[in-house]
Amino acid sequence: GESVGLHLPTLSVQEGDNSIINCAYSNSASDYFIWYKQESGKGPQFIIDIRSNMDKRQGQRVTVLLNKTVKHLSLQIAATQPGDSAVYFCAEIPYSGAGSYQLTFGKGTKLSVIP
Amino acid sequence: ETGVTQSPTHLIKTRGQQVTLRCSSQSGHNTVSWYQQALGQGPQFIFQYYREEENGRGNFPPRFSGLQFPNYSSELNVNALELDDSALYLCASSPSTSSMAYNEQFFGPGTRLTVL
């Protein structure tokens, strides 16, 4: 499949360690923030989302933290596994009116897990 | 599997030609969004369709157009292709119960378009 990770920042972690992927967003009026995982040759896959009125949300092995003061979002993956290797994108939903909830994606981070 | 399918998988066209890409939504989803993803970049929103009507558009010229059909499948048409149109085109469907609701978007695998 094509390399979606070309020219992206890369994070390399040892299998079993925790990973932290960071993202700066641009629109302070955004209502939802979402993390997506994209493996080579596939479309983005939803991981977890958080609404702007929350600062933390936990899922299975993942935690998203939202700091609205500095417009920063992070994704923490516990006990990282080889299957977690992918490109990770944060996305925000700046409400664009007329009922359109378009996603605005960040640049992405390539996570490589070392066995 | 998300249930969203796209065709074709890969496509090669030349400058000036026209292309039509197709997307079948996941069952029960009435909202479809299209995104363009250049190599090494995040997806960029092109437009969204809700119940066969355009429901928002990103910063793309009019030569990018779309359709949504009564069965909620969708087409993306690009006229007068340019070299910079080479990208992965992603379709995402969501089960919006109204045009004002946010619901998770499920992405298809994409169509890789190469313009020579």
Short mmCIF file of N, CA and C in Angstrom, two decimals, chain B residues 38-76:
data_model
loop_
_atom_site.label_atom_id
_atom_site.label_comp_id
_atom_site.label_asym_id
_atom_site.label_seq_id
_atom_site.Cartn_x
_atom_site.Cartn_y
_atom_site.Cartn_z
N ALA B 38 -3.36 14.01 0.16
CA ALA B 38 -2.10 13.99 -0.57
C ALA B 38 -1.09 13.16 0.22
N LEU B 39 -0.09 12.67 -0.46
CA LEU B 39 0.91 11.80 0.16
C LEU B 39 1.60 12.52 1.33
N GLY B 40 1.59 11.90 2.49
CA GLY B 40 2.25 12.47 3.65
C GLY B 40 1.46 13.56 4.36
N GLN B 41 0.21 13.75 3.98
CA GLN B 41 -0.62 14.79 4.59
C GLN B 41 -1.86 14.19 5.22
N GLY B 42 -2.54 14.99 6.03
CA GLY B 42 -3.82 14.57 6.56
C GLY B 42 -4.92 14.79 5.53
N PRO B 43 -6.02 14.10 5.65
CA PRO B 43 -7.14 14.28 4.71
C PRO B 43 -7.68 15.71 4.78
N GLN B 44 -8.10 16.22 3.60
CA GLN B 44 -8.72 17.54 3.53
C GLN B 44 -10.15 17.40 3.06
N PHE B 45 -11.07 18.07 3.76
CA PHE B 45 -12.49 17.98 3.47
C PHE B 45 -12.82 18.61 2.13
N ILE B 46 -13.54 17.85 1.29
CA ILE B 46 -13.99 18.38 -0.01
C ILE B 46 -15.43 18.86 0.11
N PHE B 47 -16.35 17.94 0.42
CA PHE B 47 -17.74 18.31 0.66
C PHE B 47 -18.46 17.16 1.35
N GLN B 48 -19.68 17.47 1.78
CA GLN B 48 -20.52 16.50 2.47
C GLN B 48 -21.91 16.51 1.86
N TYR B 49 -22.54 15.33 1.79
CA TYR B 49 -23.92 15.21 1.31
C TYR B 49 -24.77 14.59 2.39
N TYR B 50 -25.95 15.17 2.58
CA TYR B 50 -26.93 14.66 3.53
C TYR B 50 -28.26 14.58 2.81
N ARG B 51 -28.82 13.38 2.75
CA ARG B 51 -30.10 13.16 2.08
C ARG B 51 -30.12 13.81 0.69
N GLU B 52 -29.08 13.53 -0.08
CA GLU B 52 -28.95 13.89 -1.49
C GLU B 52 -28.67 15.37 -1.74
N GLU B 53 -28.46 16.16 -0.68
CA GLU B 53 -28.16 17.58 -0.86
C GLU B 53 -26.76 17.89 -0.32
N GLU B 54 -26.04 18.80 -0.99
CA GLU B 54 -24.73 19.21 -0.49
C GLU B 54 -24.96 19.96 0.83
N ASN B 55 -24.17 19.59 1.83
CA ASN B 55 -24.38 20.03 3.20
C ASN B 55 -23.12 20.68 3.77
N GLY B 56 -22.31 21.26 2.92
CA GLY B 56 -21.06 21.87 3.37
C GLY B 56 -19.98 21.56 2.36
N ARG B 57 -19.06 22.52 2.18
CA ARG B 57 -18.02 22.37 1.17
C ARG B 57 -16.73 22.97 1.71
N GLY B 58 -15.62 22.30 1.42
CA GLY B 58 -14.31 22.83 1.79
C GLY B 58 -13.77 23.73 0.70
N ASN B 59 -12.48 24.03 0.78
CA ASN B 59 -11.85 24.97 -0.13
C ASN B 59 -11.38 24.27 -1.40
N PHE B 60 -12.32 23.79 -2.19
CA PHE B 60 -12.01 23.12 -3.45
C PHE B 60 -12.77 23.82 -4.58
N PRO B 61 -12.14 23.89 -5.77
CA PRO B 61 -12.79 24.61 -6.89
C PRO B 61 -14.02 23.87 -7.40
N PRO B 62 -14.85 24.56 -8.18
CA PRO B 62 -16.11 23.97 -8.68
C PRO B 62 -15.91 22.75 -9.58
N ARG B 63 -14.71 22.54 -10.09
CA ARG B 63 -14.52 21.35 -10.93
C ARG B 63 -14.58 20.06 -10.11
N PHE B 64 -14.59 20.21 -8.79
CA PHE B 64 -14.88 19.07 -7.90
C PHE B 64 -16.39 19.13 -7.59
N SER B 65 -17.11 18.10 -8.03
CA SER B 65 -18.54 18.08 -7.79
C SER B 65 -18.95 16.69 -7.32
N GLY B 66 -20.16 16.61 -6.78
CA GLY B 66 -20.59 15.33 -6.25
C GLY B 66 -22.07 15.09 -6.42
N LEU B 67 -22.44 13.87 -6.10
CA LEU B 67 -23.85 13.46 -6.12
C LEU B 67 -24.06 12.47 -5.00
N GLN B 68 -25.27 12.48 -4.43
CA GLN B 68 -25.66 11.39 -3.55
C GLN B 68 -26.98 10.85 -4.08
N PHE B 69 -27.11 9.55 -4.10
CA PHE B 69 -28.28 8.90 -4.68
C PHE B 69 -29.27 8.51 -3.59
N PRO B 70 -30.51 8.15 -3.99
CA PRO B 70 -31.52 7.78 -2.99
C PRO B 70 -31.11 6.65 -2.07
N ASN B 71 -30.22 5.77 -2.54
CA ASN B 71 -29.74 4.68 -1.66
C ASN B 71 -28.54 5.14 -0.82
N TYR B 72 -28.24 6.44 -0.87
CA TYR B 72 -27.18 7.10 -0.10
C TYR B 72 -25.77 6.81 -0.60
N SER B 73 -25.63 6.05 -1.70
CA SER B 73 -24.31 5.94 -2.31
C SER B 73 -23.96 7.29 -2.92
N SER B 74 -22.70 7.47 -3.28
CA SER B 74 -22.26 8.79 -3.69
C SER B 74 -21.20 8.71 -4.78
N GLU B 75 -21.08 9.78 -5.53
CA GLU B 75 -20.03 9.93 -6.54
C GLU B 75 -19.28 11.23 -6.31
N LEU B 76 -17.98 11.19 -6.61
CA LEU B 76 -17.16 12.40 -6.65
C LEU B 76 -16.69 12.53 -8.09
#
